[in-house]
Each structure stands twice: as structure tokens, then as C-alpha cells.
PDB file of C-alpha atoms in Angstrom:
ATOM      1  CA  ASN A   1       0.127   0.130   0.066  1.00  0.00           C
ATOM      2  CA  ALA A   2       2.124   3.114  -1.182  1.00  0.00           C
ATOM      3  CA  GLY A   3      -0.513   6.001   0.035  1.00  0.00           C
ATOM      4  CA  VAL A   4       1.368   8.918  -0.982  1.00  0.00           C
ATOM      5  CA  THR A   5       4.918   8.633  -2.138  1.00  0.00           C
ATOM      6  CA  GLN A   6       6.709  12.074  -2.224  1.00  0.00           C
ATOM      7  CA  THR A   7      10.753  12.119  -3.802  1.00  0.00           C
ATOM      8  CA  PRO A   8      12.765  13.066  -3.322  1.00  0.00           C
ATOM      9  CA  LYS A   9      13.381  12.545   0.558  1.00  0.00           C
ATOM     10  CA  PHE A  10      16.064  15.283   1.265  1.00  0.00           C
ATOM     11  CA  GLN A  11      17.378  17.597  -0.849  1.00  0.00           C
ATOM     12  CA  VAL A  12      20.120  19.957  -0.734  1.00  0.00           C
ATOM     13  CA  LEU A  13      19.985  23.461  -2.764  1.00  0.00           C
ATOM     14  CA  LYS A  14      22.231  26.642  -3.145  1.00  0.00           C
ATOM     15  CA  THR A  15      20.133  29.864  -2.925  1.00  0.00           C
ATOM     16  CA  GLY A  16      18.946  30.583  -7.024  1.00  0.00           C
ATOM     17  CA  GLN A  17      19.036  26.627  -7.725  1.00  0.00           C
ATOM     18  CA  SER A  18      15.784  25.251  -9.237  1.00  0.00           C
ATOM     19  CA  MET A  19      14.163  22.206  -8.520  1.00  0.00           C
ATOM     20  CA  THR A  20      11.080  20.171  -8.606  1.00  0.00           C
ATOM     21  CA  LEU A  21       9.149  17.941  -5.658  1.00  0.00           C
ATOM     22  CA  GLN A  22       7.356  15.598  -6.849  1.00  0.00           C
ATOM     23  CA  CYS A  23       3.887  13.523  -5.319  1.00  0.00           C
ATOM     24  CA  ALA A  24       2.028  10.901  -6.855  1.00  0.00           C
ATOM     25  CA  GLN A  25      -1.268   8.942  -5.118  1.00  0.00           C
ATOM     26  CA  ASP A  26      -2.651   5.893  -6.031  1.00  0.00           C
ATOM     27  CA  MET A  27      -5.742   6.366  -3.973  1.00  0.00           C
ATOM     28  CA  ASN A  28      -7.758   7.395  -7.340  1.00  0.00           C
ATOM     29  CA  HIS A  29      -7.871  10.672  -5.135  1.00  0.00           C
ATOM     30  CA  ASN A  30      -9.738  13.854  -6.333  1.00  0.00           C
ATOM     31  CA  SER A  31      -7.728  16.428  -4.843  1.00  0.00           C
ATOM     32  CA  MET A  32      -4.514  16.857  -3.733  1.00  0.00           C
ATOM     33  CA  TYR A  33      -1.945  19.680  -1.530  1.00  0.00           C
ATOM     34  CA  TRP A  34       1.223  20.715  -0.765  1.00  0.00           C
ATOM     35  CA  TYR A  35       2.578  21.689   2.807  1.00  0.00           C
ATOM     36  CA  ARG A  36       5.691  23.532   4.092  1.00  0.00           C
ATOM     37  CA  GLN A  37       5.969  22.690   7.723  1.00  0.00           C
ATOM     38  CA  ASP A  38       9.075  24.550   9.002  1.00  0.00           C
ATOM     39  CA  PRO A  39      10.657  24.197  12.774  1.00  0.00           C
ATOM     40  CA  GLY A  40       8.232  24.058  15.513  1.00  0.00           C
ATOM     41  CA  MET A  41       5.329  25.459  13.489  1.00  0.00           C
ATOM     42  CA  GLY A  42       2.532  23.497  11.899  1.00  0.00           C
ATOM     43  CA  LEU A  43       1.799  22.933   8.402  1.00  0.00           C
ATOM     44  CA  ARG A  44       0.823  25.759   6.400  1.00  0.00           C
ATOM     45  CA  LEU A  45      -0.456  24.970   2.807  1.00  0.00           C
ATOM     46  CA  ILE A  46       1.078  26.519  -0.261  1.00  0.00           C
ATOM     47  CA  TYR A  47      -1.133  24.817  -2.860  1.00  0.00           C
ATOM     48  CA  TYR A  48      -3.668  22.512  -3.627  1.00  0.00           C
ATOM     49  CA  SER A  49      -6.059  20.807  -6.534  1.00  0.00           C
ATOM     50  CA  ALA A  50      -9.092  20.265  -5.948  1.00  0.00           C
ATOM     51  CA  SER A  51      -9.179  18.115  -9.002  1.00  0.00           C
ATOM     52  CA  GLU A  52      -7.381  17.320 -12.154  1.00  0.00           C
ATOM     53  CA  GLY A  53      -6.763  20.751 -13.839  1.00  0.00           C
ATOM     54  CA  THR A  54      -7.483  22.932 -11.109  1.00  0.00           C
ATOM     55  CA  THR A  55      -4.728  24.460  -8.850  1.00  0.00           C
ATOM     56  CA  ASP A  56      -5.424  26.820  -5.883  1.00  0.00           C
ATOM     57  CA  LYS A  57      -3.381  29.428  -4.133  1.00  0.00           C
ATOM     58  CA  GLY A  58      -3.088  28.565  -0.147  1.00  0.00           C
ATOM     59  CA  GLU A  59      -1.305  30.228   2.423  1.00  0.00           C
ATOM     60  CA  VAL A  60       1.495  31.080   1.252  1.00  0.00           C
ATOM     61  CA  PRO A  61       2.014  30.099  -2.860  1.00  0.00           C
ATOM     62  CA  ASN A  62       4.505  32.739  -3.153  1.00  0.00           C
ATOM     63  CA  GLY A  63       8.064  31.628  -4.604  1.00  0.00           C
ATOM     64  CA  TYR A  64       6.485  28.531  -5.854  1.00  0.00           C
ATOM     65  CA  ASN A  65       4.968  27.329  -9.116  1.00  0.00           C
ATOM     66  CA  VAL A  66       2.496  23.986  -8.827  1.00  0.00           C
ATOM     67  CA  SER A  67       1.496  21.446 -12.097  1.00  0.00           C
ATOM     68  CA  ARG A  68      -1.251  19.100 -11.740  1.00  0.00           C
ATOM     69  CA  LEU A  69      -0.230  16.740 -14.188  1.00  0.00           C
ATOM     70  CA  ASN A  70      -2.743  14.261 -14.452  1.00  0.00           C
ATOM     71  CA  LYS A  71      -5.237  12.732 -11.201  1.00  0.00           C
ATOM     72  CA  ARG A  72      -1.926  10.615 -10.007  1.00  0.00           C
ATOM     73  CA  GLU A  73       1.079  13.811  -9.919  1.00  0.00           C
ATOM     74  CA  PHE A  74       0.752  16.867  -8.474  1.00  0.00           C
ATOM     75  CA  SER A  75       4.172  18.856  -8.462  1.00  0.00           C
ATOM     76  CA  LEU A  76       5.860  21.477  -6.251  1.00  0.00           C
ATOM     77  CA  ARG A  77       8.203  24.045  -8.346  1.00  0.00           C
ATOM     78  CA  LEU A  78      11.183  26.596  -6.594  1.00  0.00           C
ATOM     79  CA  GLU A  79      11.711  28.282  -9.743  1.00  0.00           C
ATOM     80  CA  SER A  80      14.393  30.089  -7.357  1.00  0.00           C
ATOM     81  CA  ALA A  81      15.183  28.605  -4.192  1.00  0.00           C
ATOM     82  CA  ALA A  82      15.593  31.099  -1.581  1.00  0.00           C
ATOM     83  CA  PRO A  83      16.841  30.475   1.961  1.00  0.00           C
ATOM     84  CA  SER A  84      13.818  30.645   3.341  1.00  0.00           C
ATOM     85  CA  GLN A  85      12.389  27.899   1.789  1.00  0.00           C
ATOM     86  CA  THR A  86      14.345  25.889   3.652  1.00  0.00           C
ATOM     87  CA  SER A  87      11.642  23.451   5.459  1.00  0.00           C
ATOM     88  CA  VAL A  88      10.028  20.057   5.550  1.00  0.00           C
ATOM     89  CA  TYR A  89       7.648  19.696   2.321  1.00  0.00           C
ATOM     90  CA  PHE A  90       4.521  17.850   2.753  1.00  0.00           C
ATOM     91  CA  CYS A  91       2.364  16.404  -0.290  1.00  0.00           C
ATOM     92  CA  ALA A  92      -1.829  14.982   0.696  1.00  0.00           C
ATOM     93  CA  SER A  93      -4.295  14.023  -1.403  1.00  0.00           C
ATOM     94  CA  SER A  94      -8.247  13.509  -0.195  1.00  0.00           C
ATOM     95  CA  ALA A  95     -10.897  11.957  -1.977  1.00  0.00           C
ATOM     96  CA  ALA A  96     -12.750  14.998  -2.567  1.00  0.00           C
ATOM     97  CA  SER A  97     -12.483  18.805  -1.278  1.00  0.00           C
ATOM     98  CA  GLY A  98     -16.264  19.241   0.107  1.00  0.00           C
ATOM     99  CA  ALA A  99     -16.448  19.719   3.195  1.00  0.00           C
ATOM    100  CA  LYS A 100     -16.353  15.946   4.018  1.00  0.00           C
ATOM    101  CA  ASN A 101     -12.865  14.431   3.303  1.00  0.00           C
ATOM    102  CA  ILE A 102      -9.308  12.646   4.974  1.00  0.00           C
ATOM    103  CA  GLN A 103      -6.802  13.562   4.137  1.00  0.00           C
ATOM    104  CA  TYR A 104      -3.209  11.285   3.206  1.00  0.00           C
ATOM    105  CA  PHE A 105       0.098  12.474   3.238  1.00  0.00           C
ATOM    106  CA  GLY A 106       3.339  11.875   2.325  1.00  0.00           C
ATOM    107  CA  ALA A 107       6.511  11.171   4.208  1.00  0.00           C
ATOM    108  CA  GLY A 108       7.378  14.373   3.555  1.00  0.00           C
ATOM    109  CA  THR A 109      10.912  15.656   1.635  1.00  0.00           C
ATOM    110  CA  ARG A 110      13.444  17.337   3.454  1.00  0.00           C
ATOM    111  CA  LEU A 111      14.523  20.656   1.932  1.00  0.00           C
ATOM    112  CA  SER A 112      17.961  22.806   2.933  1.00  0.00           C
ATOM    113  CA  VAL A 113      18.988  25.822   0.602  1.00  0.00           C
ATOM    114  CA  LEU A 114      22.352  27.367   0.913  1.00  0.00           C
TER     115      LEU A 114
ATOM    116  CA  ASP B   1     -13.466  29.213   6.323  1.00  0.00           C
ATOM    117  CA  ALA B   2     -12.934  28.787  10.197  1.00  0.00           C
ATOM    118  CA  LYS B   3      -9.773  28.660  12.620  1.00  0.00           C
ATOM    119  CA  THR B   4      -9.437  26.360  15.305  1.00  0.00           C
ATOM    120  CA  THR B   5      -7.807  27.525  18.705  1.00  0.00           C
ATOM    121  CA  GLN B   6      -5.693  24.973  20.895  1.00  0.00           C
ATOM    122  CA  PRO B   7      -3.704  24.824  23.573  1.00  0.00           C
ATOM    123  CA  PRO B   8       0.124  24.413  23.134  1.00  0.00           C
ATOM    124  CA  SER B   9       0.953  21.772  24.889  1.00  0.00           C
ATOM    125  CA  MET B  10      -0.689  19.235  27.618  1.00  0.00           C
ATOM    126  CA  ASP B  11       0.812  16.397  29.765  1.00  0.00           C
ATOM    127  CA  CYS B  12      -0.731  12.976  30.518  1.00  0.00           C
ATOM    128  CA  ALA B  13       0.053  10.192  32.465  1.00  0.00           C
ATOM    129  CA  GLU B  14       0.535   6.796  30.606  1.00  0.00           C
ATOM    130  CA  GLY B  15      -2.848   4.771  30.745  1.00  0.00           C
ATOM    131  CA  ARG B  16      -4.937   7.818  31.839  1.00  0.00           C
ATOM    132  CA  ALA B  17      -7.310   9.386  29.085  1.00  0.00           C
ATOM    133  CA  ALA B  18      -6.198  12.628  27.964  1.00  0.00           C
ATOM    134  CA  ASN B  19      -8.872  15.217  26.550  1.00  0.00           C
ATOM    135  CA  LEU B  20      -7.825  17.889  23.978  1.00  0.00           C
ATOM    136  CA  PRO B  21      -9.790  21.129  23.023  1.00  0.00           C
ATOM    137  CA  CYS B  22     -10.220  22.781  20.532  1.00  0.00           C
ATOM    138  CA  ASN B  23     -12.248  26.048  19.931  1.00  0.00           C
ATOM    139  CA  HIS B  24     -14.083  26.735  16.729  1.00  0.00           C
ATOM    140  CA  SER B  25     -16.557  29.636  17.106  1.00  0.00           C
ATOM    141  CA  THR B  26     -16.990  30.531  13.689  1.00  0.00           C
ATOM    142  CA  ILE B  27     -17.218  27.204  12.278  1.00  0.00           C
ATOM    143  CA  SER B  28     -19.662  26.650   9.467  1.00  0.00           C
ATOM    144  CA  GLY B  29     -22.720  24.465   9.016  1.00  0.00           C
ATOM    145  CA  ASN B  30     -21.410  22.503   6.707  1.00  0.00           C
ATOM    146  CA  GLU B  31     -18.041  22.232   7.827  1.00  0.00           C
ATOM    147  CA  TYR B  32     -16.618  19.051   9.630  1.00  0.00           C
ATOM    148  CA  VAL B  33     -14.758  18.756  12.956  1.00  0.00           C
ATOM    149  CA  TYR B  34     -10.780  16.912  11.458  1.00  0.00           C
ATOM    150  CA  TRP B  35      -8.162  15.451  14.476  1.00  0.00           C
ATOM    151  CA  TYR B  36      -4.875  14.279  12.935  1.00  0.00           C
ATOM    152  CA  ARG B  37      -1.392  13.461  14.938  1.00  0.00           C
ATOM    153  CA  GLN B  38       2.209  13.914  13.952  1.00  0.00           C
ATOM    154  CA  ILE B  39       4.557  11.959  15.379  1.00  0.00           C
ATOM    155  CA  HIS B  40       8.177  13.365  15.577  1.00  0.00           C
ATOM    156  CA  SER B  41       8.684  14.784  12.081  1.00  0.00           C
ATOM    157  CA  GLN B  42       6.301  12.278   9.896  1.00  0.00           C
ATOM    158  CA  GLY B  43       3.410  13.454   7.987  1.00  0.00           C
ATOM    159  CA  PRO B  44      -0.055  13.815   9.777  1.00  0.00           C
ATOM    160  CA  GLN B  45      -1.928  10.984  10.396  1.00  0.00           C
ATOM    161  CA  TYR B  46      -5.757  11.171  10.545  1.00  0.00           C
ATOM    162  CA  ILE B  47      -7.568  10.429  13.875  1.00  0.00           C
ATOM    163  CA  ILE B  48     -11.131  10.909  13.498  1.00  0.00           C
ATOM    164  CA  HIS B  49     -14.311  13.072  12.078  1.00  0.00           C
ATOM    165  CA  GLY B  50     -17.103  14.390  12.811  1.00  0.00           C
ATOM    166  CA  LEU B  51     -20.033  16.947  12.261  1.00  0.00           C
ATOM    167  CA  LYS B  52     -22.707  17.382  15.152  1.00  0.00           C
ATOM    168  CA  ASN B  53     -22.565  14.029  16.685  1.00  0.00           C
ATOM    169  CA  ASN B  54     -20.289  12.660  18.633  1.00  0.00           C
ATOM    170  CA  GLU B  55     -17.857   9.732  17.312  1.00  0.00           C
ATOM    171  CA  THR B  56     -15.538   7.198  18.596  1.00  0.00           C
ATOM    172  CA  ASN B  57     -13.353   4.904  16.436  1.00  0.00           C
ATOM    173  CA  GLU B  58      -9.918   2.658  16.958  1.00  0.00           C
ATOM    174  CA  MET B  59      -8.424   5.053  17.890  1.00  0.00           C
ATOM    175  CA  ALA B  60     -10.179   8.096  19.718  1.00  0.00           C
ATOM    176  CA  SER B  61     -13.799   9.673  20.409  1.00  0.00           C
ATOM    177  CA  LEU B  62     -14.194  12.816  19.136  1.00  0.00           C
ATOM    178  CA  ILE B  63     -17.377  15.115  21.866  1.00  0.00           C
ATOM    179  CA  ILE B  64     -18.392  18.274  19.754  1.00  0.00           C
ATOM    180  CA  THR B  65     -20.683  20.304  21.620  1.00  0.00           C
ATOM    181  CA  GLU B  66     -24.245  21.499  20.954  1.00  0.00           C
ATOM    182  CA  ASP B  67     -23.309  25.049  19.251  1.00  0.00           C
ATOM    183  CA  ARG B  68     -20.541  23.149  17.484  1.00  0.00           C
ATOM    184  CA  LYS B  69     -18.527  25.677  18.814  1.00  0.00           C
ATOM    185  CA  SER B  70     -15.692  23.570  20.384  1.00  0.00           C
ATOM    186  CA  SER B  71     -14.813  19.908  20.356  1.00  0.00           C
ATOM    187  CA  THR B  72     -12.691  18.087  22.929  1.00  0.00           C
ATOM    188  CA  LEU B  73     -10.691  14.604  21.019  1.00  0.00           C
ATOM    189  CA  ILE B  74     -10.333  11.865  24.362  1.00  0.00           C
ATOM    190  CA  LEU B  75      -7.526   9.281  23.844  1.00  0.00           C
ATOM    191  CA  PRO B  76      -9.115   6.917  26.203  1.00  0.00           C
ATOM    192  CA  HIS B  77      -5.768   5.261  27.165  1.00  0.00           C
ATOM    193  CA  ALA B  78      -3.077   7.146  26.542  1.00  0.00           C
ATOM    194  CA  THR B  79      -0.215   5.678  25.359  1.00  0.00           C
ATOM    195  CA  LEU B  80       3.691   6.739  24.972  1.00  0.00           C
ATOM    196  CA  ARG B  81       3.162   5.764  21.377  1.00  0.00           C
ATOM    197  CA  ASP B  82       0.470   8.472  21.371  1.00  0.00           C
ATOM    198  CA  THR B  83       3.658  10.873  22.540  1.00  0.00           C
ATOM    199  CA  ALA B  84       2.467  13.774  19.337  1.00  0.00           C
ATOM    200  CA  VAL B  85       1.078  16.533  17.751  1.00  0.00           C
ATOM    201  CA  TYR B  86      -2.525  17.321  17.726  1.00  0.00           C
ATOM    202  CA  TYR B  87      -4.094  18.892  15.199  1.00  0.00           C
ATOM    203  CA  CYS B  88      -7.833  20.101  15.224  1.00  0.00           C
ATOM    204  CA  ILE B  89      -8.914  21.901  11.449  1.00  0.00           C
ATOM    205  CA  VAL B  90     -12.200  22.680  10.134  1.00  0.00           C
ATOM    206  CA  SER B  91     -11.361  23.030   6.271  1.00  0.00           C
ATOM    207  CA  HIS B  92      -8.879  21.986   4.081  1.00  0.00           C
ATOM    208  CA  LYS B  93      -8.806  24.504   2.452  1.00  0.00           C
ATOM    209  CA  LEU B  94      -6.316  26.326   5.492  1.00  0.00           C
ATOM    210  CA  SER B  95      -3.476  25.597   6.726  1.00  0.00           C
ATOM    211  CA  PHE B  96      -2.814  23.399  10.066  1.00  0.00           C
ATOM    212  CA  GLY B  97      -2.068  25.460  13.118  1.00  0.00           C
ATOM    213  CA  ALA B  98       0.347  24.798  15.256  1.00  0.00           C
ATOM    214  CA  GLY B  99      -1.831  21.769  17.626  1.00  0.00           C
ATOM    215  CA  THR B 100      -1.105  20.755  20.848  1.00  0.00           C
ATOM    216  CA  THR B 101       1.382  19.036  21.960  1.00  0.00           C
ATOM    217  CA  VAL B 102       0.987  15.904  24.117  1.00  0.00           C
ATOM    218  CA  THR B 103       3.609  14.575  26.038  1.00  0.00           C
ATOM    219  CA  VAL B 104       2.763  11.079  27.782  1.00  0.00           C
ATOM    220  CA  ARG B 105       5.041  10.386  30.857  1.00  0.00           C
ATOM    221  CA  ALA B 106       5.424   7.322  32.018  1.00  0.00           C
TER     222      ALA B 106
END
């Protein structure tokens, strides 16, 4: 039971470099989410996709772009990484985006920007 | 979209019940209350959810007040493995707050 798979698990970037965080789910879920978690803090929503072909901004979208490649995959791109983007990134998916749905999370990607 | 308020931390003795409060006074009529927990640096794990009625599953019980402005997550017999950060949310379009850090002590 893979669930939500994130790659890579760890990444170190230099300031200004770009990279894409990958997320895939095998539960046939419609909705997918990207969060970041800074040390000692809760999860902050970056972007979400209610269904294939749609994306919406969350609380902290600046500096990020997303692509809902298909129903399974939702990627997060950092075009020009900054030290402030050092964080743990979590991807999640849920069956629906309405009032009743449960999110399932991946194991996270730990990103350091030097 | 409603936001939630939780105490930052609480301790609990192993084997005793842990009662975790959450305030969501601006919750709207069709918003569910969800509880998740995060152990160490793992991804959050779903615990339970509810709309109006109290709910119970193998992990916990959820008590929602009649006016739906607050709720309590109950871990009936806390174990050391229940040490985690517990999050209460009412909308998946919002970020998770800082949650409540629960420490279960032997």
C-alpha cells in the first residue's frame, strides 16, 4: 500500500537553484495538497488542487508553482530557491474537496537551501 | 473558512485519558471537525472527524458541543506512543495551526 509517495526525501540546494518536488498517489483521489512545515510550527498550505486540471493558492504560495500533471501526480516547483524556503514539504491527497474528506499524507521532503 | 484554537501543550499520565480541547467558534454549518496527529517528523495521520454527533473509532472519541463551537478529542488510555502533536482543523483549504503537543509520561 504505497499511498502518497514523495520524491526526493532529502535535497540540498544553493540559493537561486531550481527544483521540482514530486508527489504521486495511488488511491484515485481527486484532491491533492502541498504544505510546508518550518521547525516548531504547524503545516502551512502552499497550493492545492481540488481536481485534475485545477489549482488554487493556499496561505503561502509566493515563490512556488504547481502542476497537476494528471490525477495521480501533483508537483511543486521552486524556480529560484531562497534560504527562507528551507523547510519540510508534505504532500497530501483526499478523495474530495468538499466538506467531508480525509487527507492522507506522504513522508515529506526535507529541503535545505544554502 | 473557520479557524481553530488549541492549547500549545499538555501532559498526560500513561494509562489515563487525555482530553484535548479545540475551539472553532466560527465554524459553518457544513464544515466537519477533523483531528490529525503528527509523530516526530512524520506526515500527519488522520484520527477522527465529525459534524454534529459524537464519534468513536479504534483510536479516539470526538465530542462536539451542541452549538458546534468547540470539540474535545479523547484518547481513552494514553500510551507513550501517543506522544505527538495533535491538530484540530475544520477546513482543508486552511493551514494546520501549531496544534497541541501532547506528552505522555510513564
